[in-house]
Amino acid sequence: MNIANVLTVLRIVIVPLFLMVLFAAGGHETNWRWGAAALFGVAAITDRIDGQLARKYGLVTDFGKLADPIADKALIGAALIGLSMLGDLPWWMTIVIVARELGVTLLRLAVVRRGVIPAGRGGKLKTLVQSVAIAVLLLPVSGGFATAGMALMYLAVALTVVTGLEYVVQAARMWFGSPSGSRAA
């Protein structure tokens, strides 16, 4: 156990707490929504910090390689499903993003014996835009700020689809032995 792994475990622990706060008082009470947004923000920031610490100080572990993506998917998935259940995010957006994440996970399992496709810039951008869009949608705001949150979510969905397709191409190249090209996550 090292600090990077502790932060990953903390992120996993935050997910159910985040959901309890998100759904408190019917899911739309201002103070609870600020609390949910704050918990989501803390968890999202730990994702960035744990990765930087692991790489900078050589703290990359098999546990971290397994737990970090699980923590990321649990946080993003819980937030998307929660927002859709509350009527704050269309279900089709949640389904597209969650289906892509499940699909990429299954592809990783399918090609794992042939190699690993590392996260590329597109995948990292996708995660960043998803996180910012979710954070904005969690805030108890309306008007232009809420509209900006939905615009970011549309961008997140587009990036999700594009990087998912890139990942399929990379997995196919790996599976069929073609030279690798661009990277996706």
PDB file of N, CA, C and O in Angstrom, residues 29-60:
ATOM      1  N   GLU A  29     -32.076  19.442  -3.341  1.00  0.00           N
ATOM      2  CA  GLU A  29     -31.928  20.468  -2.307  1.00  0.00           C
ATOM      3  C   GLU A  29     -30.538  21.088  -2.451  1.00  0.00           C
ATOM      4  O   GLU A  29     -29.531  20.385  -2.591  1.00  0.00           O
ATOM      5  N   THR A  30     -30.484  22.406  -2.439  1.00  0.00           N
ATOM      6  CA  THR A  30     -29.268  23.152  -2.766  1.00  0.00           C
ATOM      7  C   THR A  30     -28.045  22.729  -1.964  1.00  0.00           C
ATOM      8  O   THR A  30     -26.990  22.442  -2.554  1.00  0.00           O
ATOM      9  N   ASN A  31     -28.127  22.677  -0.653  1.00  0.00           N
ATOM     10  CA  ASN A  31     -26.943  22.352   0.151  1.00  0.00           C
ATOM     11  C   ASN A  31     -26.442  20.937  -0.116  1.00  0.00           C
ATOM     12  O   ASN A  31     -25.229  20.707  -0.157  1.00  0.00           O
ATOM     13  N   TRP A  32     -27.346  20.000  -0.276  1.00  0.00           N
ATOM     14  CA  TRP A  32     -26.931  18.622  -0.566  1.00  0.00           C
ATOM     15  C   TRP A  32     -26.270  18.531  -1.938  1.00  0.00           C
ATOM     16  O   TRP A  32     -25.305  17.790  -2.123  1.00  0.00           O
ATOM     17  N   ARG A  33     -26.775  19.283  -2.911  1.00  0.00           N
ATOM     18  CA  ARG A  33     -26.160  19.255  -4.241  1.00  0.00           C
ATOM     19  C   ARG A  33     -24.760  19.854  -4.209  1.00  0.00           C
ATOM     20  O   ARG A  33     -23.850  19.364  -4.881  1.00  0.00           O
ATOM     21  N   TRP A  34     -24.556  20.918  -3.433  1.00  0.00           N
ATOM     22  CA  TRP A  34     -23.209  21.466  -3.279  1.00  0.00           C
ATOM     23  C   TRP A  34     -22.301  20.410  -2.663  1.00  0.00           C
ATOM     24  O   TRP A  34     -21.148  20.256  -3.070  1.00  0.00           O
ATOM     25  N   GLY A  35     -22.835  19.685  -1.675  1.00  0.00           N
ATOM     26  CA  GLY A  35     -22.056  18.625  -1.033  1.00  0.00           C
ATOM     27  C   GLY A  35     -21.695  17.517  -2.007  1.00  0.00           C
ATOM     28  O   GLY A  35     -20.556  17.031  -2.020  1.00  0.00           O
ATOM     29  N   ALA A  36     -22.666  17.118  -2.830  1.00  0.00           N
ATOM     30  CA  ALA A  36     -22.401  16.071  -3.826  1.00  0.00           C
ATOM     31  C   ALA A  36     -21.353  16.549  -4.833  1.00  0.00           C
ATOM     32  O   ALA A  36     -20.443  15.796  -5.197  1.00  0.00           O
ATOM     33  N   ALA A  37     -21.478  17.795  -5.272  1.00  0.00           N
ATOM     34  CA  ALA A  37     -20.506  18.346  -6.218  1.00  0.00           C
ATOM     35  C   ALA A  37     -19.112  18.380  -5.593  1.00  0.00           C
ATOM     36  O   ALA A  37     -18.118  18.067  -6.250  1.00  0.00           O
ATOM     37  N   ALA A  38     -19.044  18.751  -4.313  1.00  0.00           N
ATOM     38  CA  ALA A  38     -17.748  18.802  -3.624  1.00  0.00           C
ATOM     39  C   ALA A  38     -17.131  17.409  -3.511  1.00  0.00           C
ATOM     40  O   ALA A  38     -15.935  17.237  -3.766  1.00  0.00           O
ATOM     41  N   LEU A  39     -17.934  16.410  -3.132  1.00  0.00           N
ATOM     42  CA  LEU A  39     -17.420  15.040  -3.036  1.00  0.00           C
ATOM     43  C   LEU A  39     -16.945  14.541  -4.399  1.00  0.00           C
ATOM     44  O   LEU A  39     -15.892  13.906  -4.501  1.00  0.00           O
ATOM     45  N   PHE A  40     -17.729  14.819  -5.434  1.00  0.00           N
ATOM     46  CA  PHE A  40     -17.325  14.417  -6.783  1.00  0.00           C
ATOM     47  C   PHE A  40     -16.004  15.094  -7.146  1.00  0.00           C
ATOM     48  O   PHE A  40     -15.097  14.450  -7.678  1.00  0.00           O
ATOM     49  N   GLY A  41     -15.889  16.392  -6.845  1.00  0.00           N
ATOM     50  CA  GLY A  41     -14.670  17.122  -7.154  1.00  0.00           C
ATOM     51  C   GLY A  41     -13.455  16.552  -6.439  1.00  0.00           C
ATOM     52  O   GLY A  41     -12.395  16.374  -7.041  1.00  0.00           O
ATOM     53  N   VAL A  42     -13.608  16.236  -5.157  1.00  0.00           N
ATOM     54  CA  VAL A  42     -12.505  15.642  -4.385  1.00  0.00           C
ATOM     55  C   VAL A  42     -12.092  14.311  -5.011  1.00  0.00           C
ATOM     56  O   VAL A  42     -10.901  14.043  -5.207  1.00  0.00           O
ATOM     57  N   ALA A  43     -13.079  13.480  -5.330  1.00  0.00           N
ATOM     58  CA  ALA A  43     -12.774  12.176  -5.920  1.00  0.00           C
ATOM     59  C   ALA A  43     -12.091  12.337  -7.279  1.00  0.00           C
ATOM     60  O   ALA A  43     -11.110  11.643  -7.573  1.00  0.00           O
ATOM     61  N   ALA A  44     -12.575  13.254  -8.102  1.00  0.00           N
ATOM     62  CA  ALA A  44     -11.975  13.468  -9.422  1.00  0.00           C
ATOM     63  C   ALA A  44     -10.542  13.974  -9.297  1.00  0.00           C
ATOM     64  O   ALA A  44      -9.655  13.563 -10.052  1.00  0.00           O
ATOM     65  N   ILE A  45     -10.304  14.838  -8.326  1.00  0.00           N
ATOM     66  CA  ILE A  45      -8.949  15.367  -8.127  1.00  0.00           C
ATOM     67  C   ILE A  45      -8.005  14.265  -7.649  1.00  0.00           C
ATOM     68  O   ILE A  45      -6.849  14.206  -8.068  1.00  0.00           O
ATOM     69  N   THR A  46      -8.501  13.360  -6.792  1.00  0.00           N
ATOM     70  CA  THR A  46      -7.627  12.269  -6.334  1.00  0.00           C
ATOM     71  C   THR A  46      -7.201  11.386  -7.501  1.00  0.00           C
ATOM     72  O   THR A  46      -6.109  10.814  -7.463  1.00  0.00           O
ATOM     73  N   ASP A  47      -8.047  11.282  -8.520  1.00  0.00           N
ATOM     74  CA  ASP A  47      -7.676  10.490  -9.693  1.00  0.00           C
ATOM     75  C   ASP A  47      -6.443  11.093 -10.351  1.00  0.00           C
ATOM     76  O   ASP A  47      -5.501  10.383 -10.705  1.00  0.00           O
ATOM     77  N   ARG A  48      -6.446  12.371 -10.499  1.00  0.00           N
ATOM     78  CA  ARG A  48      -5.307  13.048 -11.131  1.00  0.00           C
ATOM     79  C   ARG A  48      -4.048  12.924 -10.257  1.00  0.00           C
ATOM     80  O   ARG A  48      -2.969  12.615 -10.744  1.00  0.00           O
ATOM     81  N   ILE A  49      -4.230  13.160  -8.965  1.00  0.00           N
ATOM     82  CA  ILE A  49      -3.082  13.158  -8.046  1.00  0.00           C
ATOM     83  C   ILE A  49      -2.476  11.762  -7.915  1.00  0.00           C
ATOM     84  O   ILE A  49      -1.254  11.610  -7.956  1.00  0.00           O
ATOM     85  N   ASP A  50      -3.321  10.728  -7.770  1.00  0.00           N
ATOM     86  CA  ASP A  50      -2.751   9.394  -7.574  1.00  0.00           C
ATOM     87  C   ASP A  50      -1.948   8.944  -8.785  1.00  0.00           C
ATOM     88  O   ASP A  50      -0.890   8.339  -8.656  1.00  0.00           O
ATOM     89  N   GLY A  51      -2.433   9.275  -9.973  1.00  0.00           N
ATOM     90  CA  GLY A  51      -1.687   8.912 -11.178  1.00  0.00           C
ATOM     91  C   GLY A  51      -0.347   9.628 -11.266  1.00  0.00           C
ATOM     92  O   GLY A  51       0.672   9.029 -11.617  1.00  0.00           O
ATOM     93  N   GLN A  52      -0.348  10.917 -10.947  1.00  0.00           N
ATOM     94  CA  GLN A  52       0.901  11.679 -10.979  1.00  0.00           C
ATOM     95  C   GLN A  52       1.898  11.146  -9.953  1.00  0.00           C
ATOM     96  O   GLN A  52       3.078  10.995 -10.255  1.00  0.00           O
ATOM     97  N   LEU A  53       1.417  10.871  -8.742  1.00  0.00           N
ATOM     98  CA  LEU A  53       2.305  10.352  -7.698  1.00  0.00           C
ATOM     99  C   LEU A  53       2.878   8.990  -8.089  1.00  0.00           C
ATOM    100  O   LEU A  53       4.069   8.735  -7.900  1.00  0.00           O
ATOM    101  N   ALA A  54       2.018   8.133  -8.625  1.00  0.00           N
ATOM    102  CA  ALA A  54       2.464   6.787  -8.992  1.00  0.00           C
ATOM    103  C   ALA A  54       3.567   6.842 -10.042  1.00  0.00           C
ATOM    104  O   ALA A  54       4.575   6.133  -9.938  1.00  0.00           O
ATOM    105  N   ARG A  55       3.383   7.699 -11.057  1.00  0.00           N
ATOM    106  CA  ARG A  55       4.394   7.791 -12.111  1.00  0.00           C
ATOM    107  C   ARG A  55       5.660   8.504 -11.628  1.00  0.00           C
ATOM    108  O   ARG A  55       6.768   8.058 -11.895  1.00  0.00           O
ATOM    109  N   LYS A  56       5.498   9.601 -10.911  1.00  0.00           N
ATOM    110  CA  LYS A  56       6.645  10.407 -10.492  1.00  0.00           C
ATOM    111  C   LYS A  56       7.555   9.668  -9.512  1.00  0.00           C
ATOM    112  O   LYS A  56       8.777   9.768  -9.595  1.00  0.00           O
ATOM    113  N   TYR A  57       6.953   8.915  -8.584  1.00  0.00           N
ATOM    114  CA  TYR A  57       7.737   8.270  -7.534  1.00  0.00           C
ATOM    115  C   TYR A  57       7.851   6.755  -7.689  1.00  0.00           C
ATOM    116  O   TYR A  57       8.245   6.062  -6.764  1.00  0.00           O
ATOM    117  N   GLY A  58       7.489   6.250  -8.869  1.00  0.00           N
ATOM    118  CA  GLY A  58       7.618   4.821  -9.116  1.00  0.00           C
ATOM    119  C   GLY A  58       6.731   3.978  -8.216  1.00  0.00           C
ATOM    120  O   GLY A  58       7.137   2.906  -7.767  1.00  0.00           O
ATOM    121  N   LEU A  59       5.519   4.459  -7.963  1.00  0.00           N
ATOM    122  CA  LEU A  59       4.585   3.765  -7.076  1.00  0.00           C
ATOM    123  C   LEU A  59       3.539   2.956  -7.841  1.00  0.00           C
ATOM    124  O   LEU A  59       2.510   2.595  -7.287  1.00  0.00           O
ATOM    125  N   VAL A  60       3.810   2.687  -9.114  1.00  0.00           N
ATOM    126  CA  VAL A  60       2.872   1.910  -9.919  1.00  0.00           C
ATOM    127  C   VAL A  60       2.870   0.468  -9.417  1.00  0.00           C
ATOM    128  O   VAL A  60       3.925  -0.153  -9.285  1.00  0.00           O
TER     129      VAL A  60
END
